[in-house]
């Protein structure tokens, strides 16, 4: 792809973005009662709007399971982007070290993994009761266009999407993308034409100081707006 980045500006932005510990980026944990209530409210909202006469949007399922395909509105962010794009979290794995996860530190997002802040280099152990949760995704672009292209056409093509727009695990931001730097000069960007499907992995540094492993879920970026969350069934 023919585009360039202003490297100095990007490096400064990345440094500022990642100056905090991964514990600073938190996604709230929902109780079972809250999840059930929100799921009911979401269903009621969908039913009440079914006869409105407005353009029908793809169904948004508030709660999904591993292997269940769901519409990802936040990858499209209408009206900036448009169309339908679907995501499936095929499986989830838990690791206690980068070596165990098969992730080289030089392949991680810049400044996202810092010795003494996120892990101990001497022992290779993660700090703060940390674990690595790796999710295996399948993404299918039916006919969606990229909001990134609408916002920054000089950097993104019409079908460039960003995996970090999907969301994150409870208590854990994304720090690794298996197709990093595949396009746009952006670590988290991927290119997917209409009618195409792609598979990739994304890994999250999950901090278990405040939440047990079995309560960790994948929360999409629009969870609070009744977007889906995925039960990972971690143990």
Tab-separated table of C-alpha atoms in Angstrom:
chain	number	residue	atom	x	y	z
A	1	UNK	CA	0.000	0.000	0.000
A	2	UNK	CA	1.325	3.369	-0.987
A	3	UNK	CA	1.224	5.577	2.049
A	4	UNK	CA	3.662	6.956	4.599
A	5	UNK	CA	3.455	7.837	8.246
A	6	UNK	CA	5.035	10.731	10.046
A	7	UNK	CA	7.202	8.449	12.209
A	8	UNK	CA	8.183	11.031	14.776
A	9	UNK	CA	4.576	12.023	15.464
A	10	UNK	CA	3.469	8.390	15.653
A	11	UNK	CA	6.251	7.447	18.050
A	12	UNK	CA	5.339	10.282	20.416
A	13	UNK	CA	1.672	9.333	20.276
A	14	UNK	CA	2.454	5.703	21.030
A	15	UNK	CA	4.698	6.676	23.933
A	16	UNK	CA	1.981	8.837	25.464
A	17	UNK	CA	-0.658	6.177	24.867
A	18	UNK	CA	1.325	3.476	26.605
A	19	UNK	CA	2.937	5.467	29.417
A	20	UNK	CA	0.445	3.997	31.887
A	21	UNK	CA	0.392	0.446	33.174
A	22	UNK	CA	-2.002	-1.961	31.573
A	23	UNK	CA	-3.866	-1.871	34.858
A	24	UNK	CA	-4.908	1.694	34.060
A	25	UNK	CA	-7.010	0.464	31.170
A	26	UNK	CA	-9.929	-1.292	32.771
A	27	UNK	CA	-13.224	-2.621	31.563
A	28	UNK	CA	-15.858	-3.053	34.215
A	29	UNK	CA	-16.910	-6.527	35.305
A	30	UNK	CA	-20.643	-7.196	35.147
A	31	UNK	CA	-22.537	-9.338	37.620
A	32	UNK	CA	-24.734	-12.140	36.305
A	33	UNK	CA	-27.838	-10.150	37.287
A	34	UNK	CA	-26.613	-7.110	35.330
A	35	UNK	CA	-25.860	-9.242	32.275
A	36	UNK	CA	-29.280	-10.921	32.335
A	37	UNK	CA	-31.066	-7.585	32.807
A	38	UNK	CA	-29.152	-5.948	29.970
A	39	UNK	CA	-29.824	-8.898	27.684
A	40	UNK	CA	-33.562	-8.648	28.381
A	41	UNK	CA	-33.551	-4.891	27.799
A	42	UNK	CA	-31.683	-5.395	24.540
A	43	UNK	CA	-34.248	-7.935	23.336
A	44	UNK	CA	-37.141	-5.639	24.303
A	45	UNK	CA	-35.538	-2.741	22.460
A	46	UNK	CA	-35.145	-4.839	19.307
A	47	UNK	CA	-38.761	-6.019	19.451
A	48	UNK	CA	-40.186	-2.541	20.021
A	49	UNK	CA	-38.403	-1.193	16.972
A	50	UNK	CA	-39.316	-4.013	14.625
A	51	UNK	CA	-42.394	-2.194	13.263
A	52	UNK	CA	-40.913	1.269	13.160
A	53	UNK	CA	-40.530	1.328	9.387
A	54	UNK	CA	-36.904	2.457	9.650
A	55	UNK	CA	-34.106	0.675	7.826
A	56	UNK	CA	-33.532	-2.677	9.449
A	57	UNK	CA	-30.136	-3.112	11.077
A	58	UNK	CA	-28.473	-6.490	11.541
A	59	UNK	CA	-29.464	-8.167	14.790
A	60	UNK	CA	-27.193	-7.300	17.717
A	61	UNK	CA	-26.939	-10.068	20.273
A	62	UNK	CA	-25.956	-8.740	23.660
A	63	UNK	CA	-24.519	-12.019	24.930
A	64	UNK	CA	-22.655	-14.427	22.670
A	65	UNK	CA	-20.598	-17.574	23.127
A	66	UNK	CA	-17.368	-18.932	21.723
A	67	UNK	CA	-17.929	-19.977	18.143
A	68	UNK	CA	-21.013	-17.780	17.743
A	69	UNK	CA	-20.966	-15.244	14.892
A	70	UNK	CA	-22.066	-11.691	15.708
A	71	UNK	CA	-22.472	-8.400	13.885
A	72	UNK	CA	-19.715	-5.961	14.878
A	73	UNK	CA	-21.188	-2.480	14.612
A	74	UNK	CA	-18.137	-0.893	16.224
A	75	UNK	CA	-15.884	-2.057	13.364
A	76	UNK	CA	-18.123	-0.073	10.999
A	77	UNK	CA	-19.094	2.849	13.267
A	78	UNK	CA	-21.952	4.132	11.093
A	79	UNK	CA	-22.435	6.595	9.544
A	80	UNK	CA	-18.660	6.878	9.013
A	81	UNK	CA	-18.538	3.314	7.747
A	82	UNK	CA	-21.391	1.266	6.354
A	83	UNK	CA	-22.526	-2.265	5.664
A	84	UNK	CA	-22.224	-5.549	7.532
A	85	UNK	CA	-19.158	-7.200	9.031
A	86	UNK	CA	-19.301	-10.243	11.297
A	87	UNK	CA	-16.914	-11.565	13.944
A	88	UNK	CA	-16.543	-14.948	15.623
A	89	UNK	CA	-14.319	-15.629	18.636
A	90	UNK	CA	-13.451	-19.200	17.737
A	91	UNK	CA	-11.488	-20.122	20.852
A	92	UNK	CA	-9.602	-18.690	23.809
A	93	UNK	CA	-6.304	-19.760	25.367
A	94	UNK	CA	-4.577	-18.740	28.603
A	95	UNK	CA	-0.792	-18.545	29.056
A	96	UNK	CA	1.421	-17.478	31.940
A	97	UNK	CA	4.520	-16.394	29.965
A	98	UNK	CA	5.274	-14.870	26.567
A	99	UNK	CA	7.364	-17.913	25.657
A	100	UNK	CA	4.442	-20.205	26.451
A	101	UNK	CA	2.173	-18.043	24.286
A	102	UNK	CA	4.704	-18.100	21.437
A	103	UNK	CA	4.907	-14.305	21.342
A	104	UNK	CA	8.243	-12.550	20.794
A	105	UNK	CA	8.503	-9.260	22.680
A	106	UNK	CA	9.740	-7.481	19.551
A	107	UNK	CA	6.439	-8.371	17.872
A	108	UNK	CA	4.270	-6.734	20.548
A	109	UNK	CA	2.694	-3.286	20.306
A	110	UNK	CA	5.400	-0.675	21.076
A	111	UNK	CA	5.727	0.185	24.789
A	112	UNK	CA	2.857	-2.145	25.717
A	113	UNK	CA	5.097	-4.634	27.541
A	114	UNK	CA	7.634	-3.065	29.895
A	115	UNK	CA	10.078	-4.827	32.203
A	116	UNK	CA	9.231	-4.045	35.823
A	117	UNK	CA	5.821	-2.707	34.868
A	118	UNK	CA	4.120	-5.635	33.151
A	119	UNK	CA	6.584	-8.482	33.577
A	120	UNK	CA	9.907	-9.424	35.167
A	121	UNK	CA	12.515	-9.907	32.457
A	122	UNK	CA	14.826	-11.991	34.656
A	123	UNK	CA	12.210	-14.629	35.454
A	124	UNK	CA	9.917	-14.083	32.493
A	125	UNK	CA	6.921	-13.935	34.834
A	126	UNK	CA	4.034	-11.508	34.436
A	127	UNK	CA	3.374	-9.071	37.278
A	128	UNK	CA	0.106	-8.195	39.038
A	129	UNK	CA	-1.185	-11.790	38.834
A	130	UNK	CA	-1.129	-11.353	35.091
A	131	UNK	CA	-1.905	-13.881	32.388
A	132	UNK	CA	-2.003	-13.731	28.599
A	133	UNK	CA	-5.376	-14.433	26.993
A	134	UNK	CA	-5.096	-15.166	23.285
A	135	UNK	CA	-8.288	-15.078	21.241
A	136	UNK	CA	-8.642	-16.624	17.799
A	137	UNK	CA	-10.927	-14.547	15.561
A	138	UNK	CA	-12.682	-15.080	12.260
A	139	UNK	CA	-13.901	-11.902	10.553
A	140	UNK	CA	-16.213	-11.894	7.539
A	141	UNK	CA	-16.796	-8.719	5.553
A	142	UNK	CA	-20.157	-8.959	3.792
A	143	UNK	CA	-20.260	-5.458	2.292
A	144	UNK	CA	-18.761	-3.142	4.933
A	145	UNK	CA	-16.663	-0.046	4.343
A	146	UNK	CA	-14.120	1.299	6.804
A	147	UNK	CA	-14.811	4.213	9.159
A	148	UNK	CA	-11.056	4.705	9.401
A	149	UNK	CA	-10.980	5.551	5.701
A	150	UNK	CA	-13.761	8.104	6.191
A	151	UNK	CA	-11.886	9.724	9.069
A	152	UNK	CA	-8.318	9.495	7.747
A	153	UNK	CA	-8.308	8.678	4.031
A	154	UNK	CA	-4.640	9.581	3.778
A	155	UNK	CA	-3.756	6.612	6.024
A	156	UNK	CA	-6.503	4.046	5.506
A	157	UNK	CA	-8.011	2.462	2.402
A	158	UNK	CA	-11.720	1.830	1.961
A	159	UNK	CA	-11.530	-1.671	3.433
A	160	UNK	CA	-8.945	-1.167	6.186
A	161	UNK	CA	-10.289	-2.009	9.645
A	162	UNK	CA	-8.715	-1.998	13.093
A	163	UNK	CA	-8.822	-4.968	15.445
A	164	UNK	CA	-8.432	-2.732	18.500
A	165	UNK	CA	-11.826	-1.221	17.594
A	166	UNK	CA	-13.352	-4.579	18.514
A	167	UNK	CA	-12.811	-4.164	22.259
A	168	UNK	CA	-10.762	-5.927	24.933
A	169	UNK	CA	-10.854	-8.522	27.663
A	170	UNK	CA	-11.946	-7.643	31.186
A	171	UNK	CA	-8.939	-6.066	32.957
A	172	UNK	CA	-6.787	-6.512	29.880
A	173	UNK	CA	-5.916	-4.345	26.847
A	174	UNK	CA	-4.700	-5.686	23.516
A	175	UNK	CA	-0.918	-5.844	23.190
A	176	UNK	CA	-0.378	-8.279	20.316
A	177	UNK	CA	-1.947	-8.758	16.872
A	178	UNK	CA	-0.782	-11.655	14.692
A	179	UNK	CA	-1.179	-9.612	11.485
A	180	UNK	CA	0.464	-6.487	12.877
A	181	UNK	CA	1.668	-3.904	10.387
A	182	UNK	CA	-0.108	-5.782	7.594
A	183	UNK	CA	-1.460	-2.522	6.193
A	184	UNK	CA	-1.788	1.210	6.728
A	185	UNK	CA	1.398	1.374	8.769
A	186	UNK	CA	-0.827	0.862	11.818
A	187	UNK	CA	-0.037	-2.043	14.132
A	188	UNK	CA	-3.672	-3.087	14.571
A	189	UNK	CA	-4.972	-2.513	11.028
A	190	UNK	CA	-6.076	-5.275	8.673
A	191	UNK	CA	-7.436	-5.177	5.123
A	192	UNK	CA	-10.599	-7.109	4.262
A	193	UNK	CA	-12.509	-6.732	1.000
A	194	UNK	CA	-16.279	-7.359	0.721
A	195	UNK	CA	-16.988	-11.064	0.352
A	196	UNK	CA	-13.702	-12.014	2.027
A	197	UNK	CA	-12.977	-13.734	5.351
A	198	UNK	CA	-9.810	-13.581	7.429
A	199	UNK	CA	-8.495	-15.276	10.564
A	200	UNK	CA	-6.038	-13.898	13.129
A	201	UNK	CA	-5.082	-13.920	16.794
A	202	UNK	CA	-5.073	-11.067	19.278
A	203	UNK	CA	-3.591	-11.292	22.770
A	204	UNK	CA	-4.494	-9.382	25.919
A	205	UNK	CA	-2.569	-8.822	29.157
A	206	UNK	CA	-5.194	-9.699	31.713
A	207	UNK	CA	-4.695	-8.643	35.312
A	208	UNK	CA	-6.252	-11.047	37.813
A	209	UNK	CA	-5.707	-8.934	40.925
A	210	UNK	CA	-9.290	-7.690	40.820
A	211	UNK	CA	-11.191	-10.333	38.864
A	212	UNK	CA	-11.076	-14.165	38.837
A	213	UNK	CA	-10.166	-15.859	35.570
A	214	UNK	CA	-13.592	-17.463	35.174
A	215	UNK	CA	-15.211	-13.991	35.177
A	216	UNK	CA	-13.058	-12.628	32.347
A	217	UNK	CA	-15.076	-12.002	29.170
A	218	UNK	CA	-14.409	-10.314	25.855
A	219	UNK	CA	-16.246	-7.000	25.864
A	220	UNK	CA	-16.683	-5.289	22.534
A	221	UNK	CA	-16.126	-1.558	22.351
A	222	UNK	CA	-19.866	-0.893	22.351
A	223	UNK	CA	-20.827	-3.250	25.215
A	224	UNK	CA	-22.264	-0.389	27.280
A	225	UNK	CA	-24.442	0.553	24.296
A	226	UNK	CA	-25.872	-2.982	24.189
A	227	UNK	CA	-23.171	-4.279	21.906
A	228	UNK	CA	-22.178	-7.915	22.381
A	229	UNK	CA	-19.892	-9.438	24.965
A	230	UNK	CA	-18.480	-12.933	24.595
A	231	UNK	CA	-18.334	-15.513	27.366
A	232	UNK	CA	-14.845	-17.042	27.102
A	233	UNK	CA	-15.401	-19.922	29.561
A	234	UNK	CA	-11.910	-19.499	30.999
A	235	UNK	CA	-10.799	-21.720	33.892
